[in-house]
Amino acid sequence: MEQTKTELHTHLMGILPAEKFLGFLSQYTDCIYWPIDGPISNASQTIPIASALYDKEVLDSLRIQHGTQVDYLALNNMYATRTELLKLAVHKVTTTISEKLADEHLDIAEDKKKKIIQQQAEQGVYNNYINCCLEELVSQGVKYVEISYSNFKKTLGYSIREDLKDKITCKFLLSTDRSRSTRTLKQQVKDLRKAMDSGYFVGVDIMGLEVPFSEADLDYNNSRSFQKKLEILFDELRQHDNTTLRIHSGEVPNTNNTIITLQMINQIAETKGIVIPPPEIRIGHGIHFTPSKEYLNLLKKFQCVVEINASSNFGLKNIQDYQDIPYNYYLENEIPIVLTTDGHGMYDTTIKQENEIAKRHTTPEQYETILKIDDDILERKVK
């Protein structure tokens, strides 16, 4: 069965399945701290990775087992656990480098030396980690991926392995939280500019726990104005080619955040007299909305792409059944959708499994349309 070849919605810490994540750590250490509650130093014991690989409690701290449901707090704890364990690998490499340099005289201050060693360790571990993630994606048939991550500095030393170069194209989205103030976002845009100049980053992912827009969010004169935040991002992204602006929206019921966001984008376009895209607007989830002509018209006006993450939406209780996913609504109204995982390792799924779910809940003609949309995006992204 032919399946989709792009992965447009995934997060760096969520790509590797639990077992493979532990396998990655085994390159650096034989044991992990356990249980992890915040910083590694708070853990009370160690457990051999060889044992952890068969310990359901450990594995379930790194994934949402497929078919089960958890709340967002549990998800955040899983991401925190993965992040802390990756810090353990960095710590091990830092120690190794420091020991090698212990007897060498370097004509630099001690604090600067520590900073350089830390940076080298982080870049080495993260470069290896990213390539392991790409190897995992290649094994699932992915040809193009956009990975969301919040710290571009940890990817500065990134280079794709030679054996992967002809198999997959990897780009990153710099993730930011919707709750940031406009002042903070302006500072982050400076990071975005540097990230875009690296050639590996192609846009922004606006994340954060989705709640209804507040009065401050909707007040253009407020420092929390969401429209102002969008303007700041548009001003930067339009300076570069083939960019992406993904908005996590429509994850939870009774928010109407997606159409409000599209209305804001429309206001920006009309006020500034610009045509959008670029950047490409993607709706990350788009499960919950009030059907209307305005919603469809705005999606079409900005050539939006809706990302469908079936397993993650079920795993986080955003839906109670896969039949709740509006594949048909979008396709019948000629709105392009793509099948994505939201981090298949975190949600204990695969690209193939997401395709199978979509195939069960669409007609053969609709599924063929999904494959055609995927092919078109792949051709556009990989030039």
CSV table of C-alpha atoms in Angstrom, one decimal:
chain,number,residue,atom,x,y,z
A,1,MET,CA,0.0,0.0,0.0
A,2,GLU,CA,1.3,3.4,-0.9
A,3,GLN,CA,1.6,5.7,2.0
A,4,THR,CA,2.5,9.3,2.7
A,5,LYS,CA,6.2,10.3,2.6
A,6,THR,CA,6.3,13.6,4.5
A,7,GLU,CA,6.2,14.2,8.3
A,8,LEU,CA,5.3,17.8,8.8
A,9,HIS,CA,4.3,17.8,12.4
A,10,THR,CA,6.7,16.1,14.8
A,11,HIS,CA,8.7,17.2,17.9
A,12,LEU,CA,12.4,16.5,18.4
A,13,MET,CA,11.9,14.8,21.8
A,14,GLY,CA,9.0,12.7,20.6
A,15,ILE,CA,10.4,11.0,17.5
A,16,LEU,CA,12.2,8.0,18.9
A,17,PRO,CA,10.1,5.1,20.3
A,18,ALA,CA,10.8,4.4,24.0
A,19,GLU,CA,13.0,1.4,23.4
A,20,LYS,CA,15.1,3.2,20.7
A,21,PHE,CA,15.4,6.3,23.0
A,22,LEU,CA,16.9,4.1,25.7
A,23,GLY,CA,19.1,2.4,23.0
A,24,PHE,CA,20.4,5.8,22.0
A,25,LEU,CA,21.3,6.6,25.7
A,26,SER,CA,23.2,3.3,25.9
A,27,GLN,CA,25.9,4.8,23.7
A,28,TYR,CA,26.8,7.1,26.5
A,29,THR,CA,25.9,5.3,29.8
A,30,ASP,CA,25.0,1.8,31.1
A,31,CYS,CA,22.5,3.2,33.7
A,32,ILE,CA,19.8,5.9,33.9
A,33,TYR,CA,18.7,7.8,37.0
A,34,TRP,CA,15.2,6.7,38.2
A,35,PRO,CA,12.6,7.8,38.9
A,36,ILE,CA,13.1,11.2,37.2
A,37,ASP,CA,11.2,14.1,38.8
A,38,GLY,CA,12.6,17.3,37.4
A,39,PRO,CA,16.4,17.6,37.5
A,40,ILE,CA,18.3,14.3,37.3
A,41,SER,CA,19.9,15.1,40.7
A,42,ASN,CA,16.5,14.6,42.3
A,43,ALA,CA,16.4,11.0,41.2
A,44,SER,CA,16.7,8.4,44.0
A,45,GLN,CA,18.4,5.5,42.3
A,46,THR,CA,19.9,4.2,39.1
A,47,ILE,CA,18.6,1.4,36.9
A,48,PRO,CA,20.6,-0.4,34.2
A,49,ILE,CA,19.4,0.4,30.7
A,50,ALA,CA,19.5,-3.3,29.9
A,51,SER,CA,16.8,-3.8,32.6
A,52,ALA,CA,14.9,-0.6,31.7
A,53,LEU,CA,14.3,-1.9,28.2
A,54,TYR,CA,12.0,-4.5,29.7
A,55,ASP,CA,10.5,-2.4,32.5
A,56,LYS,CA,7.0,-1.3,31.6
A,57,GLU,CA,7.0,1.5,34.1
A,58,VAL,CA,10.1,3.0,32.6
A,59,LEU,CA,8.9,2.6,29.0
A,60,ASP,CA,5.5,4.1,29.9
A,61,SER,CA,7.3,7.1,31.3
A,62,LEU,CA,8.6,7.8,27.8
A,63,ARG,CA,5.4,7.2,25.7
A,64,ILE,CA,1.6,7.1,25.6
A,65,GLN,CA,0.9,3.5,24.9
A,66,HIS,CA,-1.2,3.3,21.8
A,67,GLY,CA,-4.9,3.0,22.6
A,68,THR,CA,-4.5,4.6,26.0
A,69,GLN,CA,-5.4,8.2,27.0
A,70,VAL,CA,-3.6,10.6,29.3
A,71,ASP,CA,-3.9,14.3,30.2
A,72,TYR,CA,-1.5,17.1,29.2
A,73,LEU,CA,0.3,17.0,32.5
A,74,ALA,CA,1.3,13.4,31.9
A,75,LEU,CA,2.5,14.3,28.4
A,76,ASN,CA,4.6,17.2,29.8
A,77,ASN,CA,6.1,14.8,32.3
A,78,MET,CA,7.1,12.5,29.5
A,79,TYR,CA,8.8,15.2,27.5
A,80,ALA,CA,10.5,16.4,30.7
A,81,THR,CA,11.8,12.8,31.4
A,82,ARG,CA,13.2,12.5,27.8
A,83,THR,CA,14.8,15.9,28.1
A,84,GLU,CA,16.4,15.1,31.4
A,85,LEU,CA,17.7,11.8,30.2
A,86,LEU,CA,19.3,13.4,27.2
A,87,LYS,CA,21.0,15.9,29.6
A,88,LEU,CA,22.5,12.8,31.2
A,89,ALA,CA,24.1,11.9,27.9
A,90,VAL,CA,25.4,15.4,27.6
A,91,HIS,CA,26.8,15.3,31.1
A,92,LYS,CA,28.6,12.0,30.4
A,93,VAL,CA,30.2,13.5,27.3
A,94,THR,CA,31.1,16.7,29.1
A,95,THR,CA,32.9,14.6,31.8
A,96,THR,CA,34.8,12.7,29.2
A,97,ILE,CA,36.0,15.8,27.4
A,98,SER,CA,37.0,17.5,30.7
A,99,GLU,CA,39.0,14.4,31.7
A,100,LYS,CA,40.9,14.4,28.4
A,101,LEU,CA,41.7,18.1,28.7
A,102,ALA,CA,42.6,17.9,32.4
A,103,ASP,CA,46.4,17.8,31.8
A,104,GLU,CA,46.4,20.2,28.9
A,105,HIS,CA,47.2,23.9,29.5
A,106,LEU,CA,44.7,26.0,27.6
A,107,ASP,CA,45.3,29.8,27.7
A,108,ILE,CA,41.6,30.6,28.5
A,109,ALA,CA,39.7,31.3,31.6
A,110,GLU,CA,38.3,28.3,33.4
A,111,ASP,CA,34.6,29.4,33.2
A,112,LYS,CA,35.0,30.0,29.4
A,113,LYS,CA,36.6,26.6,29.0
A,114,LYS,CA,33.7,24.9,30.8
A,115,LYS,CA,31.3,26.8,28.5
A,116,ILE,CA,33.1,25.6,25.4
A,117,ILE,CA,33.2,22.0,26.7
A,118,GLN,CA,29.5,22.1,27.5
A,119,GLN,CA,28.7,23.5,24.0
A,120,GLN,CA,30.8,20.8,22.3
A,121,ALA,CA,29.1,18.1,24.3
A,122,GLU,CA,25.6,19.3,23.6
A,123,GLN,CA,26.3,19.7,19.9
A,124,GLY,CA,27.9,16.3,19.7
A,125,VAL,CA,25.0,14.5,21.5
A,126,TYR,CA,22.2,16.4,19.7
A,127,ASN,CA,23.8,15.9,16.3
A,128,ASN,CA,24.0,12.2,17.0
A,129,TYR,CA,20.4,12.2,18.4
A,130,ILE,CA,19.0,14.1,15.4
A,131,ASN,CA,20.6,11.6,13.0
A,132,CYS,CA,19.2,8.7,15.0
A,133,CYS,CA,15.8,10.3,14.6
A,134,LEU,CA,16.3,10.7,10.9
A,135,GLU,CA,17.4,7.1,10.6
A,136,GLU,CA,14.1,6.1,12.4
A,137,LEU,CA,12.1,8.3,10.0
A,138,VAL,CA,13.8,6.8,6.9
A,139,SER,CA,12.9,3.3,8.2
A,140,GLN,CA,9.2,4.4,8.1
A,141,GLY,CA,9.5,5.7,4.5
A,142,VAL,CA,9.7,9.5,5.3
A,143,LYS,CA,11.4,11.6,2.6
A,144,TYR,CA,10.9,15.0,4.1
A,145,VAL,CA,10.5,16.1,7.7
A,146,GLU,CA,10.0,19.4,9.6
A,147,ILE,CA,11.0,19.0,13.2
A,148,SER,CA,9.8,21.4,15.9
A,149,TYR,CA,12.3,22.4,18.5
A,150,SER,CA,12.7,25.4,20.8
A,151,ASN,CA,16.5,25.7,21.1
A,152,PHE,CA,18.3,26.3,17.8
A,153,LYS,CA,21.7,26.7,19.5
A,154,LYS,CA,21.7,23.0,20.3
A,155,THR,CA,21.4,22.2,16.6
A,156,LEU,CA,24.1,24.6,15.4
A,157,GLY,CA,26.6,21.8,14.9
A,158,TYR,CA,24.1,19.7,13.1
A,159,SER,CA,25.1,17.8,10.0
A,160,ILE,CA,23.3,15.0,8.3
A,161,ARG,CA,25.1,11.6,8.1
A,162,GLU,CA,26.4,10.7,4.6
A,163,ASP,CA,24.3,7.5,4.5
A,164,LEU,CA,21.1,9.6,5.1
A,165,LYS,CA,21.7,12.5,2.8
A,166,ASP,CA,20.1,11.0,-0.3
A,167,LYS,CA,17.2,9.4,1.7
A,168,ILE,CA,15.6,12.3,3.6
A,169,THR,CA,15.5,16.1,3.8
A,170,CYS,CA,15.4,17.5,7.3
A,171,LYS,CA,14.3,21.0,8.2
A,172,PHE,CA,13.4,22.5,11.6
A,173,LEU,CA,10.7,24.8,12.9
A,174,LEU,CA,11.7,27.0,15.9
A,175,SER,CA,8.9,26.5,18.4
A,176,THR,CA,7.6,29.3,20.6
A,177,ASP,CA,4.8,29.5,23.2
A,178,ARG,CA,1.6,31.4,22.4
A,179,SER,CA,1.7,32.9,25.9
A,180,ARG,CA,5.0,34.8,25.3
A,181,SER,CA,4.7,38.6,25.4
A,182,THR,CA,5.4,40.6,22.2
A,183,ARG,CA,8.6,41.9,23.8
A,184,THR,CA,9.9,38.4,24.4
A,185,LEU,CA,8.8,37.3,21.0
A,186,LYS,CA,10.8,40.1,19.4
A,187,GLN,CA,13.9,38.8,21.2
A,188,GLN,CA,13.2,35.3,20.0
A,189,VAL,CA,12.9,36.5,16.4
A,190,LYS,CA,16.5,37.5,16.6
A,191,ASP,CA,17.2,33.8,17.3
A,192,LEU,CA,14.9,32.9,14.4
A,193,ARG,CA,16.9,35.1,12.1
A,194,LYS,CA,20.1,33.3,13.0
A,195,ALA,CA,18.4,30.0,12.8
A,196,MET,CA,17.1,30.7,9.3
A,197,ASP,CA,20.5,31.8,8.2
A,198,SER,CA,21.8,28.4,9.2
A,199,GLY,CA,19.8,26.9,6.3
A,200,TYR,CA,18.3,24.2,8.5
A,201,PHE,CA,15.3,26.2,9.9
A,202,VAL,CA,12.4,27.1,7.7
A,203,GLY,CA,9.8,28.6,10.0
A,204,VAL,CA,8.0,28.8,13.3
A,205,ASP,CA,5.7,26.6,15.4
A,206,ILE,CA,3.4,28.4,17.7
A,207,MET,CA,2.7,26.0,20.6
A,208,GLY,CA,1.4,26.1,24.1
A,209,LEU,CA,-1.6,24.7,26.0
A,210,GLU,CA,-4.6,25.7,24.0
A,211,VAL,CA,-7.2,27.7,25.9
A,212,PRO,CA,-9.7,30.2,24.6
A,213,PHE,CA,-8.2,33.6,23.7
A,214,SER,CA,-8.3,36.1,26.6
A,215,GLU,CA,-9.3,39.7,26.4
A,216,ALA,CA,-5.6,40.6,26.4
A,217,ASP,CA,-5.0,38.2,23.5
A,218,LEU,CA,-7.7,39.9,21.5
A,219,ASP,CA,-6.8,43.5,22.4
A,220,TYR,CA,-4.5,44.8,19.7
A,221,ASN,CA,-3.1,47.5,22.1
A,222,ASN,CA,-2.2,45.0,24.8
A,223,SER,CA,1.3,43.5,25.1
A,224,ARG,CA,-0.3,40.1,24.9
A,225,SER,CA,-2.0,40.8,21.6
A,226,PHE,CA,-1.9,37.6,19.5
A,227,GLN,CA,-2.3,39.6,16.3
A,228,LYS,CA,0.8,41.6,17.1
A,229,LYS,CA,2.7,38.4,17.7
A,230,LEU,CA,1.6,37.1,14.3
A,231,GLU,CA,2.7,40.4,12.7
A,232,ILE,CA,6.2,40.1,14.3
A,233,LEU,CA,6.5,36.6,12.9
A,234,PHE,CA,5.2,37.5,9.4
A,235,ASP,CA,7.6,40.4,9.2
A,236,GLU,CA,10.5,38.0,9.6
A,237,LEU,CA,9.3,34.9,7.8
A,238,ARG,CA,8.4,36.9,4.7
A,239,GLN,CA,12.1,37.8,4.4
A,240,HIS,CA,13.0,34.2,3.6
A,241,ASP,CA,11.9,31.7,0.9
A,242,ASN,CA,9.7,28.6,1.3
A,243,THR,CA,8.9,29.3,5.0
A,244,THR,CA,6.3,27.8,7.3
A,245,LEU,CA,4.1,29.2,10.1
A,246,ARG,CA,2.4,26.5,12.0
A,247,ILE,CA,-0.2,27.3,14.6
A,248,HIS,CA,-1.2,24.6,17.1
A,249,SER,CA,-5.0,25.2,17.1
A,250,GLY,CA,-8.2,23.3,17.2
A,251,GLU,CA,-6.9,20.8,19.6
A,252,VAL,CA,-9.6,21.2,22.2
A,253,PRO,CA,-13.4,21.8,21.9
A,254,ASN,CA,-15.1,25.2,22.4
A,255,THR,CA,-12.3,27.5,21.6
A,256,ASN,CA,-12.9,28.8,18.0
A,257,ASN,CA,-9.2,29.7,18.1
A,258,THR,CA,-8.5,28.7,14.5
A,259,ILE,CA,-11.0,31.0,12.8
A,260,ILE,CA,-10.1,33.8,15.2
A,261,THR,CA,-6.4,33.3,14.2
A,262,LEU,CA,-7.3,33.3,10.5
A,263,GLN,CA,-9.3,36.5,11.0
A,264,MET,CA,-6.2,38.1,12.5
A,265,ILE,CA,-4.1,36.9,9.6
A,266,ASN,CA,-6.7,38.4,7.2
A,267,GLN,CA,-6.5,41.7,9.1
A,268,ILE,CA,-2.7,41.7,8.8
A,269,ALA,CA,-2.8,40.9,5.1
A,270,GLU,CA,-5.3,43.6,4.4
A,271,THR,CA,-3.7,46.3,6.6
A,272,LYS,CA,-0.2,45.6,5.3
A,273,GLY,CA,-1.4,45.0,1.7
A,274,ILE,CA,0.5,41.7,1.4
A,275,VAL,CA,-0.4,38.3,-0.1
A,276,ILE,CA,-0.1,35.2,2.0
A,277,PRO,CA,1.4,32.7,1.4
A,278,PRO,CA,4.4,33.1,2.0
A,279,PRO,CA,4.7,31.8,4.6
A,280,GLU,CA,2.8,28.6,4.2
A,281,ILE,CA,0.1,28.6,7.0
A,282,ARG,CA,-0.4,25.2,8.6
A,283,ILE,CA,-3.0,24.4,11.2
A,284,GLY,CA,-1.5,21.8,13.6
A,285,HIS,CA,-4.5,19.7,14.6
A,286,GLY,CA,-7.6,21.5,13.3
A,287,ILE,CA,-9.9,19.0,14.9
A,288,HIS,CA,-12.3,21.3,16.7
A,289,PHE,CA,-14.0,24.2,14.9
A,290,THR,CA,-17.5,25.6,14.1
A,291,PRO,CA,-18.2,24.8,10.4
A,292,SER,CA,-18.9,27.9,8.4
A,293,LYS,CA,-18.3,29.4,5.0
A,294,GLU,CA,-16.0,32.0,6.5
A,295,TYR,CA,-13.8,29.3,8.0
A,296,LEU,CA,-13.5,27.5,4.7
A,297,ASN,CA,-13.0,30.8,2.7
A,298,LEU,CA,-10.2,31.9,5.0
A,299,LEU,CA,-8.5,28.5,4.8
A,300,LYS,CA,-8.7,28.7,1.0
A,301,LYS,CA,-7.6,32.3,0.8
A,302,PHE,CA,-4.4,31.6,2.7
A,303,GLN,CA,-3.9,28.1,1.1
A,304,CYS,CA,-3.7,26.6,4.6
A,305,VAL,CA,-2.8,23.0,5.1
A,306,VAL,CA,-4.4,21.1,8.0
A,307,GLU,CA,-2.2,18.6,9.8
A,308,ILE,CA,-4.1,15.5,11.1
A,309,ASN,CA,-2.6,13.8,14.1
A,310,ALA,CA,-5.0,11.0,14.8
A,311,SER,CA,-3.2,9.0,17.5
A,312,SER,CA,-2.0,12.0,19.4
A,313,ASN,CA,-5.5,13.6,19.5
A,314,PHE,CA,-6.9,10.3,20.8
A,315,GLY,CA,-4.1,9.8,23.3
A,316,LEU,CA,-4.6,13.3,24.7
A,317,LYS,CA,-8.4,12.9,24.9
A,318,ASN,CA,-9.0,15.6,22.2
A,319,ILE,CA,-11.3,13.0,20.6
A,320,GLN,CA,-13.0,9.9,21.9
A,321,ASP,CA,-13.0,8.0,18.6
A,322,TYR,CA,-11.1,8.2,15.4
A,323,GLN,CA,-14.4,8.8,13.6
A,324,ASP,CA,-14.4,12.2,15.3
A,325,ILE,CA,-11.6,13.4,13.0
A,326,PRO,CA,-13.0,15.6,10.2
A,327,TYR,CA,-11.1,14.1,7.3
A,328,ASN,CA,-14.2,14.2,5.2
A,329,TYR,CA,-15.1,17.8,6.0
A,330,TYR,CA,-11.8,19.1,4.8
A,331,LEU,CA,-11.5,16.9,1.8
A,332,GLU,CA,-15.1,17.4,0.6
A,333,ASN,CA,-14.5,21.2,0.8
A,334,GLU,CA,-11.1,20.9,-1.0
A,335,ILE,CA,-9.0,21.9,2.0
A,336,PRO,CA,-5.6,20.1,1.8
A,337,ILE,CA,-4.8,17.8,4.8
A,338,VAL,CA,-1.6,16.0,5.6
A,339,LEU,CA,-1.2,12.9,7.9
A,340,THR,CA,1.3,13.5,10.7
A,341,THR,CA,2.1,11.9,14.0
A,342,ASP,CA,2.9,14.7,16.5
A,343,GLY,CA,6.0,12.6,17.4
A,344,HIS,CA,5.3,9.0,16.6
A,345,GLY,CA,7.7,7.7,19.4
A,346,MET,CA,5.8,9.6,22.0
A,347,TYR,CA,2.4,8.4,20.8
A,348,ASP,CA,3.5,4.8,20.2
A,349,THR,CA,2.5,4.9,16.5
A,350,THR,CA,4.0,4.9,13.1
A,351,ILE,CA,3.5,6.7,9.8
A,352,LYS,CA,1.9,3.6,8.4
A,353,GLN,CA,-0.5,3.3,11.3
A,354,GLU,CA,-1.6,6.9,10.8
A,355,ASN,CA,-2.2,6.1,7.1
A,356,GLU,CA,-4.2,3.0,8.1
A,357,ILE,CA,-6.4,5.1,10.4
A,358,ALA,CA,-7.1,7.6,7.7
A,359,LYS,CA,-7.8,4.9,5.1
A,360,ARG,CA,-10.4,3.4,7.4
A,361,HIS,CA,-12.2,6.7,7.9
A,362,THR,CA,-12.2,8.0,4.3
A,363,THR,CA,-13.4,6.8,0.9
A,364,PRO,CA,-10.8,5.2,-1.5
A,365,GLU,CA,-11.0,8.4,-3.6
A,366,GLN,CA,-10.4,10.6,-0.5
A,367,TYR,CA,-7.5,8.6,0.5
A,368,GLU,CA,-6.0,8.9,-3.0
A,369,THR,CA,-6.4,12.6,-2.6
A,370,ILE,CA,-4.5,12.6,0.6
A,371,LEU,CA,-1.6,10.7,-1.1
A,372,LYS,CA,-1.7,13.2,-4.0
A,373,ILE,CA,-1.5,16.2,-1.6
A,374,ASP,CA,1.4,14.5,0.1
A,375,ASP,CA,3.2,14.0,-3.2
A,376,ASP,CA,2.6,17.7,-4.2
A,377,ILE,CA,4.0,18.9,-0.9
A,378,LEU,CA,7.0,16.7,-1.1
A,379,GLU,CA,7.8,18.0,-4.6
A,380,ARG,CA,7.4,21.6,-3.4
A,381,LYS,CA,9.5,21.1,-0.3
A,382,VAL,CA,12.4,19.1,-1.9
A,383,LYS,CA,13.7,21.2,-4.7
